[in-house]
Coordinates of C-alpha atoms in Angstrom, one line a residue:
M1 CA 18.8 5.8 30.4
R2 CA 18.8 3.2 27.7
T3 CA 20.8 3.7 24.5
L4 CA 18.6 2.8 21.5
A5 CA 20.1 0.3 19.1
L6 CA 18.9 2.4 16.1
S7 CA 20.0 6.0 15.6
D8 CA 17.4 8.8 15.1
E9 CA 18.5 9.0 11.5
I10 CA 17.6 5.3 10.9
L11 CA 14.3 5.5 12.9
M12 CA 13.2 8.4 10.7
Q13 CA 13.7 6.3 7.6
V14 CA 11.5 3.4 8.6
E15 CA 7.7 2.9 8.8
K16 CA 6.4 3.0 12.4
P17 CA 9.7 3.5 14.4
A18 CA 7.7 2.7 17.6
R19 CA 8.0 -1.0 16.6
Y20 CA 11.7 -0.9 17.6
I21 CA 12.2 1.4 20.6
G22 CA 10.5 -0.5 23.5
G23 CA 9.7 1.3 26.7
E24 CA 6.0 0.5 26.5
I25 CA 3.7 0.6 29.5
N26 CA 4.2 -2.5 31.7
A27 CA 7.4 -3.5 29.8
V28 CA 9.7 -5.1 32.4
M29 CA 13.1 -3.6 33.0
K30 CA 15.7 -5.3 35.2
D31 CA 19.4 -4.9 36.0
P32 CA 21.2 -7.4 33.7
E33 CA 23.9 -7.8 36.3
A34 CA 21.3 -8.9 38.9
V35 CA 19.9 -11.8 36.9
K36 CA 21.4 -15.2 36.0
V37 CA 19.5 -15.8 32.7
R38 CA 18.7 -13.5 29.8
F39 CA 15.7 -14.8 27.7
A40 CA 14.6 -13.3 24.4
M41 CA 11.0 -14.2 23.6
C42 CA 10.4 -13.9 19.8
F43 CA 7.3 -13.8 17.6
P44 CA 8.7 -14.2 14.0
D45 CA 6.4 -11.6 12.4
V46 CA 5.9 -7.9 12.5
Y47 CA 5.4 -6.1 15.8
E48 CA 1.7 -5.5 15.4
I49 CA 1.1 -9.2 15.0
G50 CA 3.4 -10.4 17.7
M51 CA 2.1 -7.9 20.3
S52 CA -1.4 -9.3 19.7
H53 CA -0.4 -12.8 20.8
L54 CA -1.6 -13.9 24.2
G55 CA 0.9 -16.7 24.6
I56 CA 3.8 -14.3 24.4
Q57 CA 2.2 -12.1 27.1
I58 CA 1.7 -15.1 29.4
L59 CA 5.3 -16.4 29.1
Y60 CA 6.8 -12.9 29.2
G61 CA 5.0 -12.2 32.5
M62 CA 5.7 -15.6 33.9
L63 CA 9.4 -15.6 33.2
N64 CA 9.8 -12.1 34.5
S65 CA 8.2 -13.2 37.7
Y66 CA 11.3 -15.2 38.4
E67 CA 13.9 -13.1 40.2
D68 CA 16.8 -14.7 38.4
V69 CA 15.4 -14.3 34.8
W70 CA 14.9 -11.3 32.6
C71 CA 12.7 -12.0 29.6
E72 CA 12.7 -9.5 26.8
R73 CA 10.8 -9.3 23.5
V74 CA 11.9 -9.4 19.9
Y75 CA 10.0 -9.4 16.6
S76 CA 10.8 -9.7 12.9
P77 CA 12.0 -6.3 11.6
W78 CA 9.8 -5.1 8.8
V79 CA 11.3 -5.2 5.3
D80 CA 12.4 -1.6 5.4
L81 CA 14.5 -2.0 8.6
D82 CA 15.7 -5.4 7.5
A83 CA 17.4 -3.9 4.5
I84 CA 19.0 -1.2 6.6
M85 CA 20.2 -3.6 9.3
R86 CA 21.9 -5.8 6.6
K87 CA 23.5 -2.8 4.9
E88 CA 24.7 -1.2 8.1
Q89 CA 25.5 -4.6 9.8
I90 CA 23.3 -3.8 12.8
P91 CA 22.6 -6.9 14.9
L92 CA 19.0 -7.7 15.9
F93 CA 18.2 -6.5 19.4
A94 CA 15.7 -6.9 22.2
L95 CA 13.2 -4.2 22.8
E96 CA 13.7 -3.7 26.5
S97 CA 17.4 -3.4 26.9
Q98 CA 18.2 -2.9 23.1
D99 CA 21.0 -5.4 23.6
P100 CA 22.0 -7.8 20.8
I101 CA 20.0 -11.1 20.8
R102 CA 23.2 -13.1 20.3
T103 CA 24.3 -12.1 23.8
F104 CA 21.3 -13.8 25.5
D105 CA 21.2 -17.2 27.1
F106 CA 18.0 -18.3 25.4
L107 CA 16.1 -17.3 22.2
G108 CA 12.5 -18.6 22.4
I109 CA 10.6 -18.5 19.2
T110 CA 6.8 -19.1 19.2
I111 CA 5.7 -20.8 15.9
Q112 CA 2.1 -20.1 15.3
Y113 CA 1.9 -20.4 11.5
E114 CA 3.8 -22.5 8.9
M115 CA 4.2 -19.5 6.5
C116 CA 6.5 -17.8 9.1
Y117 CA 9.2 -20.4 8.8
T118 CA 11.5 -18.2 6.7
N119 CA 11.0 -15.4 9.2
I120 CA 12.6 -17.7 11.9
L121 CA 15.7 -17.7 9.7
Q122 CA 15.5 -14.0 9.3
V123 CA 15.6 -13.5 13.1
L124 CA 18.5 -15.9 13.5
D125 CA 20.4 -14.4 10.6
L126 CA 20.0 -10.8 11.7
S127 CA 21.0 -11.9 15.2
G128 CA 24.3 -13.4 14.0
I129 CA 23.3 -16.8 15.2
P130 CA 24.2 -19.7 12.9
L131 CA 21.1 -20.9 11.1
L132 CA 21.8 -24.6 11.7
S133 CA 21.9 -25.8 15.3
K134 CA 24.9 -28.1 14.5
D135 CA 27.0 -25.0 13.7
R136 CA 26.3 -23.2 17.0
T137 CA 29.0 -22.8 19.6
E138 CA 29.1 -22.2 23.4
E139 CA 28.8 -18.5 22.7
D140 CA 25.4 -18.8 21.0
P141 CA 21.9 -18.7 22.7
I142 CA 20.0 -21.9 23.1
V143 CA 17.2 -21.7 20.5
I144 CA 13.9 -23.0 21.6
G145 CA 10.7 -23.5 19.5
G146 CA 7.2 -23.5 21.0
G147 CA 3.6 -23.1 19.9
P148 CA 1.2 -25.2 17.8
C149 CA 3.5 -25.8 14.8
T150 CA 5.9 -27.7 17.1
Y151 CA 3.4 -30.5 17.0
N152 CA 5.2 -31.3 13.8
P153 CA 8.6 -29.7 14.3
E154 CA 10.4 -31.8 11.7
P155 CA 10.3 -29.3 8.8
V156 CA 12.3 -26.8 10.9
C157 CA 14.1 -29.2 13.3
D158 CA 17.6 -28.3 11.8
F159 CA 17.2 -24.7 13.0
F160 CA 16.3 -25.4 16.7
D161 CA 18.3 -26.7 19.6
L162 CA 15.2 -27.9 21.3
F163 CA 11.4 -27.7 21.2
Y164 CA 9.0 -27.3 24.0
I165 CA 5.9 -29.4 23.2
G166 CA 2.7 -28.2 24.9
E167 CA 1.6 -25.4 27.2
G168 CA 4.5 -23.2 28.4
E169 CA 3.5 -22.7 32.0
T170 CA 4.6 -26.1 33.3
R171 CA 8.3 -26.8 32.6
Y172 CA 10.2 -23.5 32.0
R173 CA 11.3 -23.2 35.6
E174 CA 12.8 -26.7 35.5
L175 CA 14.5 -26.0 32.2
I176 CA 16.1 -22.8 33.5
D177 CA 17.2 -24.4 36.7
L178 CA 18.9 -27.1 34.7
Y179 CA 20.6 -24.5 32.5
E180 CA 21.9 -22.6 35.6
D181 CA 23.2 -25.9 37.1
C182 CA 25.0 -27.0 33.9
R183 CA 26.6 -23.6 33.5
G184 CA 27.6 -23.5 37.1
R185 CA 29.3 -26.8 36.8
G186 CA 31.0 -25.8 33.5
L187 CA 29.2 -28.3 31.4
S188 CA 29.0 -27.9 27.6
R189 CA 26.1 -26.9 25.5
Q190 CA 25.7 -30.5 24.3
D191 CA 25.7 -31.7 28.0
F192 CA 22.8 -29.4 28.7
L193 CA 20.8 -30.5 25.6
K194 CA 21.2 -34.2 26.6
K195 CA 19.9 -33.5 30.1
A196 CA 17.1 -31.2 28.8
A197 CA 15.9 -34.0 26.5
C198 CA 14.9 -35.9 29.7
I199 CA 12.6 -33.2 30.9
P200 CA 9.0 -34.0 30.0
G201 CA 7.8 -32.2 27.0
I202 CA 11.2 -31.3 25.7
Y203 CA 12.3 -32.5 22.3
V204 CA 16.0 -32.2 21.2
P205 CA 16.0 -33.1 17.4
S206 CA 19.7 -33.7 17.2
L207 CA 19.4 -36.6 19.6
Y208 CA 17.1 -38.5 17.2
E209 CA 17.7 -40.3 14.0
V210 CA 15.1 -40.9 11.2
S211 CA 15.3 -43.7 8.6
Y212 CA 13.1 -44.0 5.5
H213 CA 11.6 -46.6 3.2
E214 CA 12.3 -46.5 -0.5
D215 CA 9.0 -44.8 -1.2
G216 CA 10.0 -41.9 1.0
T217 CA 7.8 -42.7 4.0
I218 CA 9.3 -43.0 7.4
K219 CA 10.6 -46.4 8.5
E220 CA 11.7 -45.5 12.0
M221 CA 12.6 -42.7 14.3
K222 CA 14.7 -43.5 17.3
P223 CA 16.8 -41.8 20.0
L224 CA 20.5 -41.8 19.5
E225 CA 21.3 -42.1 23.2
E226 CA 20.1 -44.2 26.1
G227 CA 17.7 -42.5 28.5
I228 CA 16.2 -40.3 25.8
P229 CA 12.4 -40.9 25.5
E230 CA 11.1 -42.4 22.3
R231 CA 7.9 -40.5 22.6
I232 CA 7.3 -36.9 23.8
L233 CA 4.1 -36.4 25.8
K234 CA 2.7 -32.8 25.5
E235 CA 2.9 -30.6 28.6
M236 CA -0.5 -29.3 29.8
V237 CA -1.8 -27.2 32.6
T238 CA -4.3 -29.3 34.6
E239 CA -5.7 -26.5 36.8
V240 CA -6.2 -23.4 34.6
S241 CA -7.6 -21.3 37.5
D242 CA -4.4 -22.0 39.5
T243 CA -1.7 -21.0 37.0
Y244 CA 0.1 -17.8 35.9
Y245 CA -1.9 -15.2 34.0
P246 CA -0.7 -11.7 33.3
D247 CA -2.5 -8.9 35.1
K248 CA -0.2 -6.3 33.6
P249 CA 0.2 -7.1 29.9
V250 CA 2.5 -4.8 27.9
V251 CA 0.6 -1.9 26.2
P252 CA 1.9 -1.0 22.7
F253 CA 2.6 2.6 21.7
I254 CA 0.9 2.0 18.3
K255 CA -2.3 0.3 17.2
V256 CA -1.8 -3.4 16.9
T257 CA -4.0 -6.2 15.5
Q258 CA -5.6 -7.1 18.8
D259 CA -5.5 -3.7 20.7
R260 CA -7.4 -4.8 23.8
V261 CA -7.4 -6.7 27.0
V262 CA -7.6 -10.5 26.3
L263 CA -9.4 -12.7 28.9
E264 CA -8.8 -16.4 28.2
I265 CA -11.9 -18.1 29.6
M266 CA -11.0 -21.7 28.8
R267 CA -8.7 -24.0 26.9
G268 CA -9.7 -26.7 24.5
C269 CA -13.0 -27.4 22.7
I270 CA -15.7 -30.0 23.1
R271 CA -16.9 -29.8 19.5
G272 CA -14.5 -32.2 17.7
C273 CA -14.5 -30.6 14.2
R274 CA -12.4 -32.9 12.1
F275 CA -10.5 -30.2 10.3
C276 CA -9.5 -28.3 13.4
Q277 CA -6.0 -29.0 14.8
A278 CA -6.5 -26.8 17.9
G279 CA -9.6 -28.7 18.9
Q280 CA -7.5 -31.9 19.2
L281 CA -4.2 -30.4 20.5
Y282 CA -5.7 -28.6 23.5
R283 CA -8.0 -31.4 24.7
P284 CA -9.4 -31.9 27.3
V285 CA -11.5 -28.8 27.7
R286 CA -10.6 -26.9 30.9
E287 CA -12.6 -23.9 32.1
R288 CA -11.4 -21.1 34.2
D289 CA -13.2 -20.2 37.4
V290 CA -15.6 -17.3 36.8
E291 CA -14.3 -15.5 39.9
F292 CA -10.7 -15.8 38.6
L293 CA -11.9 -14.2 35.3
K294 CA -13.7 -11.4 37.1
K295 CA -10.6 -10.6 39.1
Y296 CA -8.2 -10.5 36.1
A297 CA -10.6 -8.6 33.9
I298 CA -10.7 -5.7 36.4
A299 CA -6.9 -5.9 37.1
M300 CA -6.0 -5.8 33.4
L301 CA -8.4 -3.0 32.6
E302 CA -6.9 -0.9 35.5
N303 CA -3.3 -1.7 34.6
T304 CA -3.5 -1.1 30.9
G305 CA -6.0 1.7 30.1
H306 CA -7.3 -0.4 27.2
E307 CA -10.8 0.6 26.0
E308 CA -11.9 -2.9 25.0
I309 CA -11.9 -6.4 26.5
S310 CA -12.2 -9.6 24.5
L311 CA -13.0 -13.1 25.6
S312 CA -10.6 -15.7 24.2
S313 CA -11.3 -19.4 23.6
L314 CA -12.0 -21.8 20.7
S315 CA -15.7 -21.8 21.4
S316 CA -16.8 -19.2 23.9
S317 CA -20.5 -20.2 23.8
D318 CA -19.5 -23.5 25.4
Y319 CA -18.1 -21.8 28.6
Q320 CA -20.6 -22.9 31.2
K321 CA -20.6 -19.7 33.3
L322 CA -20.8 -17.4 30.2
P323 CA -24.1 -15.7 31.2
E324 CA -22.7 -14.8 34.7
L325 CA -19.4 -13.6 33.3
I326 CA -21.1 -11.5 30.6
D327 CA -23.5 -9.9 33.0
F328 CA -20.6 -9.0 35.2
L329 CA -18.5 -7.6 32.2
I330 CA -21.5 -5.6 30.8
E331 CA -22.0 -3.9 34.2
E332 CA -18.3 -3.2 34.7
C333 CA -17.6 -2.1 31.2
N334 CA -20.6 0.2 31.0
R335 CA -19.4 1.8 34.2
R336 CA -15.8 2.1 32.9
K337 CA -17.0 3.1 29.3
V338 CA -15.1 0.1 28.0
N339 CA -16.2 -2.0 24.9
I340 CA -16.7 -5.8 24.9
S341 CA -15.6 -8.0 22.1
L342 CA -17.3 -11.5 22.0
P343 CA -15.8 -13.7 19.3
S344 CA -16.6 -17.4 18.8
L345 CA -20.2 -17.1 19.8
R346 CA -22.9 -19.3 18.3
I347 CA -25.6 -17.3 16.7
D348 CA -28.6 -18.0 18.9
A349 CA -31.2 -16.0 20.9
F350 CA -28.8 -15.7 23.9
S351 CA -25.9 -14.5 21.9
L352 CA -27.9 -11.9 20.0
D353 CA -29.4 -10.7 23.2
V354 CA -25.9 -10.2 24.6
M355 CA -24.7 -8.5 21.4
N356 CA -27.6 -6.1 21.7
K357 CA -26.4 -5.2 25.2
V358 CA -22.8 -4.7 24.2
Q359 CA -21.9 -1.1 23.4
D360 CA -19.7 -1.3 20.3
V361 CA -21.6 -3.8 18.2
K362 CA -22.5 -2.4 14.8
K363 CA -25.8 -3.8 13.6
S364 CA -24.5 -3.9 10.1
S365 CA -22.4 -7.1 10.4
L366 CA -22.7 -10.6 11.8
T367 CA -20.5 -13.7 11.2
F368 CA -21.5 -17.3 10.7
A369 CA -19.0 -20.1 9.9
P370 CA -21.0 -23.0 8.3
E371 CA -17.6 -24.2 6.7
A372 CA -19.5 -26.3 4.2
G373 CA -22.5 -25.7 1.9
S374 CA -24.3 -29.0 2.3
Q375 CA -25.5 -30.9 5.3
R376 CA -23.7 -34.0 4.2
L377 CA -20.4 -32.2 4.1
R378 CA -21.0 -30.5 7.4
N379 CA -21.5 -34.0 8.8
V380 CA -18.2 -35.1 7.1
I381 CA -16.3 -32.4 9.0
N382 CA -18.4 -33.0 12.2
K383 CA -19.4 -29.3 12.3
G384 CA -22.5 -30.1 14.3
L385 CA -24.5 -27.3 12.6
T386 CA -27.6 -27.8 10.6
E387 CA -29.1 -25.6 7.9
E388 CA -32.2 -25.2 10.1
V389 CA -30.0 -23.7 12.9
I390 CA -28.2 -21.5 10.5
L391 CA -31.4 -20.1 9.0
Q392 CA -32.9 -19.6 12.4
G393 CA -29.9 -17.7 13.6
A394 CA -30.1 -15.5 10.5
K395 CA -33.8 -14.9 11.1
L396 CA -33.1 -13.8 14.7
A397 CA -30.3 -11.6 13.5
F398 CA -32.5 -9.9 10.9
E399 CA -35.2 -9.4 13.4
G400 CA -32.7 -7.8 15.7
G401 CA -31.7 -5.3 13.0
W402 CA -28.6 -6.8 11.4
T403 CA -28.4 -6.3 7.6
R404 CA -25.0 -7.7 6.7
V405 CA -23.9 -11.3 7.2
K406 CA -20.4 -12.7 6.7
L407 CA -20.2 -16.5 5.9
Y408 CA -17.0 -18.5 6.0
F409 CA -16.6 -21.8 4.1
M410 CA -13.8 -24.1 3.1
L411 CA -13.2 -25.6 -0.4
G412 CA -11.3 -28.8 -1.0
I413 CA -12.7 -30.7 2.1
P414 CA -12.2 -34.5 1.8
F415 CA -15.1 -36.3 0.1
E416 CA -16.4 -33.0 -1.4
T417 CA -18.5 -33.1 -4.5
E418 CA -19.7 -30.4 -7.0
E419 CA -23.1 -30.6 -5.4
D420 CA -21.5 -29.7 -2.0
I421 CA -19.8 -26.7 -3.6
R422 CA -23.1 -25.5 -5.2
G423 CA -24.6 -25.8 -1.8
I424 CA -22.5 -22.8 -0.7
A425 CA -24.3 -20.6 -3.2
E426 CA -27.7 -22.1 -2.3
L427 CA -27.2 -21.5 1.4
C428 CA -26.2 -17.9 0.7
N429 CA -29.3 -17.5 -1.4
K430 CA -31.5 -19.0 1.4
I431 CA -30.1 -16.6 4.0
A432 CA -30.7 -13.7 1.7
A433 CA -34.3 -14.9 1.1
E434 CA -34.7 -15.2 4.9
F435 CA -34.1 -11.5 5.2
Y436 CA -36.7 -10.6 2.7
D437 CA -39.2 -13.0 4.3
T438 CA -38.5 -11.7 7.8
V439 CA -38.1 -7.9 7.4
P440 CA -41.1 -6.0 6.0
K441 CA -40.4 -3.9 2.9
E442 CA -41.1 -0.7 4.7
K443 CA -38.5 -1.5 7.4
R444 CA -35.7 -2.4 5.0
N445 CA -32.8 0.0 4.6
G446 CA -31.7 -1.3 1.2
R447 CA -31.0 -4.9 0.4
V448 CA -29.3 -7.4 2.7
Q449 CA -25.6 -8.0 2.1
I450 CA -24.2 -11.6 2.2
V451 CA -20.4 -11.8 2.1
A452 CA -19.3 -15.3 1.4
S453 CA -15.6 -16.1 1.8
T454 CA -13.9 -19.4 1.0
S455 CA -10.5 -20.6 2.3
F456 CA -8.8 -23.7 0.9
F457 CA -8.7 -26.7 3.1
I458 CA -5.3 -27.7 4.5
P459 CA -4.9 -31.1 6.3
K460 CA -3.1 -30.7 9.5
P461 CA -1.2 -33.2 11.9
F462 CA -3.2 -34.6 14.8
T463 CA -6.5 -34.3 13.1
P464 CA -8.7 -37.0 11.5
F465 CA -7.8 -35.5 8.2
Q466 CA -4.1 -36.0 8.6
W467 CA -4.6 -39.0 6.2
A468 CA -6.4 -36.9 3.5
P469 CA -4.9 -35.8 0.2
Q470 CA -4.8 -32.0 -0.4
C471 CA -6.0 -30.4 -3.6
R472 CA -3.6 -29.1 -6.2
K473 CA -3.6 -25.3 -7.0
E474 CA -5.6 -25.9 -10.2
D475 CA -8.2 -27.9 -8.3
F476 CA -8.6 -25.2 -5.7
L477 CA -9.1 -22.5 -8.4
N478 CA -11.6 -24.7 -10.3
K479 CA -13.6 -25.1 -7.1
A480 CA -13.5 -21.3 -6.5
Y481 CA -14.7 -20.7 -10.1
L482 CA -17.5 -23.2 -9.6
T483 CA -18.6 -21.4 -6.4
R484 CA -18.6 -18.0 -8.1
T485 CA -20.6 -19.4 -11.1
A486 CA -23.1 -21.0 -8.8
I487 CA -23.6 -17.8 -6.8
M488 CA -24.1 -15.8 -10.0
S489 CA -27.0 -18.2 -10.9
Q490 CA -28.9 -17.5 -7.6
L491 CA -32.1 -15.5 -7.5
N492 CA -30.6 -13.2 -4.9
Q493 CA -27.1 -12.9 -6.5
K494 CA -27.1 -9.1 -6.3
S495 CA -27.2 -9.5 -2.5
I496 CA -24.2 -11.9 -2.4
K497 CA -20.5 -10.9 -2.6
Y498 CA -17.9 -13.7 -3.0
N499 CA -14.2 -13.7 -1.9
W500 CA -11.6 -16.5 -2.0
H501 CA -8.1 -16.9 -0.7
E502 CA -4.9 -17.4 -2.7
A503 CA -4.3 -20.9 -3.7
D504 CA -0.5 -20.8 -4.0
A505 CA 0.1 -20.1 -0.3
S506 CA -2.5 -22.7 0.7
V507 CA -0.6 -25.4 -1.1
M508 CA 2.7 -24.3 0.4
E509 CA 1.2 -24.2 3.9
G510 CA 0.0 -27.8 3.3
I511 CA 3.5 -28.9 2.4
L512 CA 5.1 -27.3 5.4
A513 CA 2.3 -28.6 7.8
R514 CA 2.9 -32.3 7.0
G515 CA 6.5 -32.1 6.0
D516 CA 9.4 -34.1 7.3
R517 CA 13.1 -33.4 7.9
K518 CA 13.8 -33.3 4.1
V519 CA 11.9 -30.0 4.0
N520 CA 14.5 -28.2 6.1
Q521 CA 16.9 -27.8 3.1
V522 CA 14.1 -26.3 1.0
I523 CA 13.2 -23.7 3.6
L524 CA 16.9 -22.8 4.0
R525 CA 17.4 -22.4 0.3
A526 CA 14.2 -20.3 0.0
Y527 CA 15.5 -18.0 2.7
E528 CA 18.9 -17.7 1.0
K529 CA 17.0 -16.7 -2.2
G530 CA 15.3 -13.9 -0.4
C531 CA 12.1 -15.4 0.8
F532 CA 10.7 -14.1 4.1
Y533 CA 7.4 -12.6 5.2
D534 CA 5.8 -15.4 3.2
A535 CA 2.6 -15.0 5.3
W536 CA 2.2 -11.6 3.6
G537 CA 0.8 -12.0 0.1
E538 CA 2.8 -9.2 -1.4
Y539 CA 6.1 -10.8 -0.4
Y540 CA 5.3 -14.5 -1.1
K541 CA 7.3 -15.9 -4.0
H542 CA 5.6 -19.1 -5.0
D543 CA 7.8 -19.7 -8.1
V544 CA 11.0 -19.4 -6.1
W545 CA 9.7 -22.0 -3.6
L546 CA 8.9 -24.4 -6.4
E547 CA 12.4 -23.9 -7.9
N548 CA 13.8 -24.8 -4.5
F549 CA 11.9 -28.1 -4.2
E550 CA 13.2 -29.1 -7.6
E551 CA 16.8 -28.1 -6.8
C552 CA 16.7 -30.0 -3.6
G553 CA 15.2 -33.1 -5.2
V554 CA 12.2 -33.0 -2.9
D555 CA 8.8 -33.7 -4.4
P556 CA 6.1 -31.3 -3.0
D557 CA 3.3 -33.5 -4.1
F558 CA 4.6 -36.2 -1.7
Y559 CA 3.3 -34.0 1.2
T560 CA 0.0 -32.9 -0.4
V561 CA -1.9 -34.8 -3.0
R562 CA -0.8 -38.3 -1.8
E563 CA -3.4 -40.2 0.4
R564 CA -1.7 -41.9 3.4
S565 CA -2.2 -45.5 4.3
E566 CA -3.7 -46.3 7.7
D567 CA -0.5 -47.7 9.1
E568 CA 1.9 -45.1 7.7
I569 CA 4.3 -43.6 10.3
F570 CA 4.0 -39.8 10.2
P571 CA 6.8 -37.4 10.9
W572 CA 5.0 -36.2 14.1
D573 CA 4.1 -39.7 15.4
F574 CA 6.8 -39.5 18.1
I575 CA 4.7 -36.8 19.8
D576 CA 1.8 -37.8 22.1
C577 CA -0.7 -34.9 22.1
G578 CA -3.1 -36.9 24.4
V579 CA -5.5 -37.8 21.6
T580 CA -4.6 -41.3 20.3
K581 CA -3.9 -42.1 16.7
A582 CA -6.5 -44.9 16.9
F583 CA -9.2 -42.3 17.8
L584 CA -8.2 -40.0 14.9
L585 CA -8.3 -43.0 12.5
R586 CA -11.7 -43.9 13.7
E587 CA -12.9 -40.3 13.1
W588 CA -11.3 -40.4 9.6
K589 CA -13.4 -43.5 8.8
R590 CA -16.6 -41.8 10.3
A591 CA -15.9 -38.8 8.1
A592 CA -15.9 -41.0 5.0
E593 CA -19.4 -42.2 6.0
A594 CA -20.5 -38.7 6.9
V595 CA -21.3 -39.8 10.5
V596 CA -21.5 -37.2 13.2
T597 CA -19.7 -37.8 16.5
P598 CA -21.4 -36.2 19.6
N599 CA -19.5 -33.5 21.4
C600 CA -17.6 -34.2 24.7
R601 CA -20.4 -33.1 26.9
M602 CA -23.0 -35.3 25.2
Q603 CA -21.0 -38.5 25.1
C604 CA -17.4 -39.5 25.8
Q605 CA -15.7 -40.8 22.7
G606 CA -12.6 -42.4 24.2
C607 CA -10.1 -40.0 22.5
G608 CA -7.4 -40.5 25.1
A609 CA -7.4 -37.1 26.8
A610 CA -8.8 -38.4 30.1
R611 CA -5.3 -39.6 31.1
F612 CA -4.6 -36.0 32.1
G613 CA -7.1 -36.4 34.9
T614 CA -8.8 -33.1 34.5
G615 CA -11.3 -31.0 32.6
V616 CA -14.5 -32.1 30.8
C617 CA -13.5 -35.7 31.1
F618 CA -14.2 -35.6 34.8
D619 CA -17.2 -33.3 34.8
K620 CA -20.3 -34.7 36.6
H621 CA -22.2 -35.1 33.4
T622 CA -19.6 -37.4 31.8
G623 CA -18.6 -39.5 34.8
V624 CA -15.9 -42.1 35.0
T625 CA -18.4 -44.9 34.2
E626 CA -18.5 -43.6 30.6
I627 CA -14.7 -43.6 30.1
Q628 CA -13.5 -46.0 27.5
T629 CA -10.0 -47.4 27.0
E630 CA -8.2 -48.1 23.8
T631 CA -4.7 -49.4 23.2
E632 CA -2.7 -48.6 20.1
E633 CA -0.3 -51.0 18.4
N634 CA 2.7 -49.2 19.8
G635 CA 1.5 -49.9 23.4
N636 CA 0.5 -46.3 24.1
E637 CA -2.6 -46.4 26.2
G638 CA -5.2 -43.6 26.2
T639 CA -8.4 -43.2 28.2
D640 CA -11.2 -40.8 27.8

């Protein structure tokens, strides 16, 4: 029997005690004396968010498939338990064994969102692990960072011993073997880190030095020791139908954000939207074999008891065997009385036909993501979606019985004008008018509802917009006001509801996304002043963050409103994500001219991802005869 780390008295004081007791269905229990390595896998947010993350489930299952490793889970305690743990001096613990995190060999933290950076420090602090890697001893776990935010790890590099850049299935066995070997030979923590830095995809920030120009831009980043690579090439699974996938994911006791079986059908995206970081990081597109997906769908449903299954990808409509897979799932799910969730589908006749067949689709709501109000601005972001297609999709939806449409847009996109912003209101009005033109009066059940939501554009590393300036808070709010005013002037304004995001957090996210090593001290000071759960609006303290920048002598505008020169060295330039900087710069210039770039299946663009020798780059329709080669000034060659 396990002994819980928290007493019954404490559990009764906190909201949702099931967040902290472990013991869920499919949770892995091992004898700690029978394994060589204890690995704590952390998602630095509340349990309900972390338990919904597919990447954690994959790595948890994969690491536990190794006989010599026991991987356990840990999440950020919610604010109520955080206060109790500090007061009672209770160390943070893993869910499975309830053992303190500080006693583990590794603490792996997945970093999905910049606004979770202070939660990383919360996890370290509550665990009793020194916040700065330079202060850690042989008794502390090796702290590893992974996930999309590690494609610019510099703002948090002081807090991590190493980063794993890329997809996690490829190098963890090698890293753990190295750790076991170093420990067996009595080598030090520093010896292990130096050897780990030579494993592909592993970045040890303490072994690199950064110098700056007088204007604050980076002059040079170089390794401090011989044999350490100057550039880190991302790790990537080349055969996604021949890699680990969990057939027994952990089933939570309480309702979580994504409370369903998740079937990842492919990685990457052919579309090339210029604002989308994931679309660049996960190139090239790699599709899973449909028989692989059928097998795992059945296994996961049988092993979890979940009542819903969801397809996961950046653009599910682009999966080439989608009709066959959906036909199979509809038949299986109807028989099992299981619902199907189909995100990321383009709204066309096929998708609407599928949605009509799916059991749990409520005809009252359908989602479009035009991203921009005008065709010119959609061309700027390379959205590949015309107004004609949007209106035709709406028409088909209204004919199929849908009466509520959600529309997602961004404000503050590079090269945006007031005319583009008014275009949001005009497009909403046209969609509402489409309803009244399509549905006869006698068949209407009230008026159509158009819900328009705008987020604020944030430039991200490894996108064509990494050179772009970001708007100030006041600019964002002015754009939101203009949008609202334009909507109120439309003929169908009563059918349109408008929502917009908080501007403060969007500005901070932009700073953290493109920050450098100087931002570490600001994050540390913010945490010391009580900032964590910054991703949750009710706990975000924007004024405190601004105070910290001033106290640390770091100018936040340097990371946001400043436009970068074409030859500037970025903090993340030492990472090779497969897509070349020359390609991204070419796309930045095409954006300025509002020129559309065809998707990967229409025409190869020479982005660089073909060097991996897999995926869409080598499909029959592209063919090696179309592959182009480009060489950057630094000598890094990329083909696609």
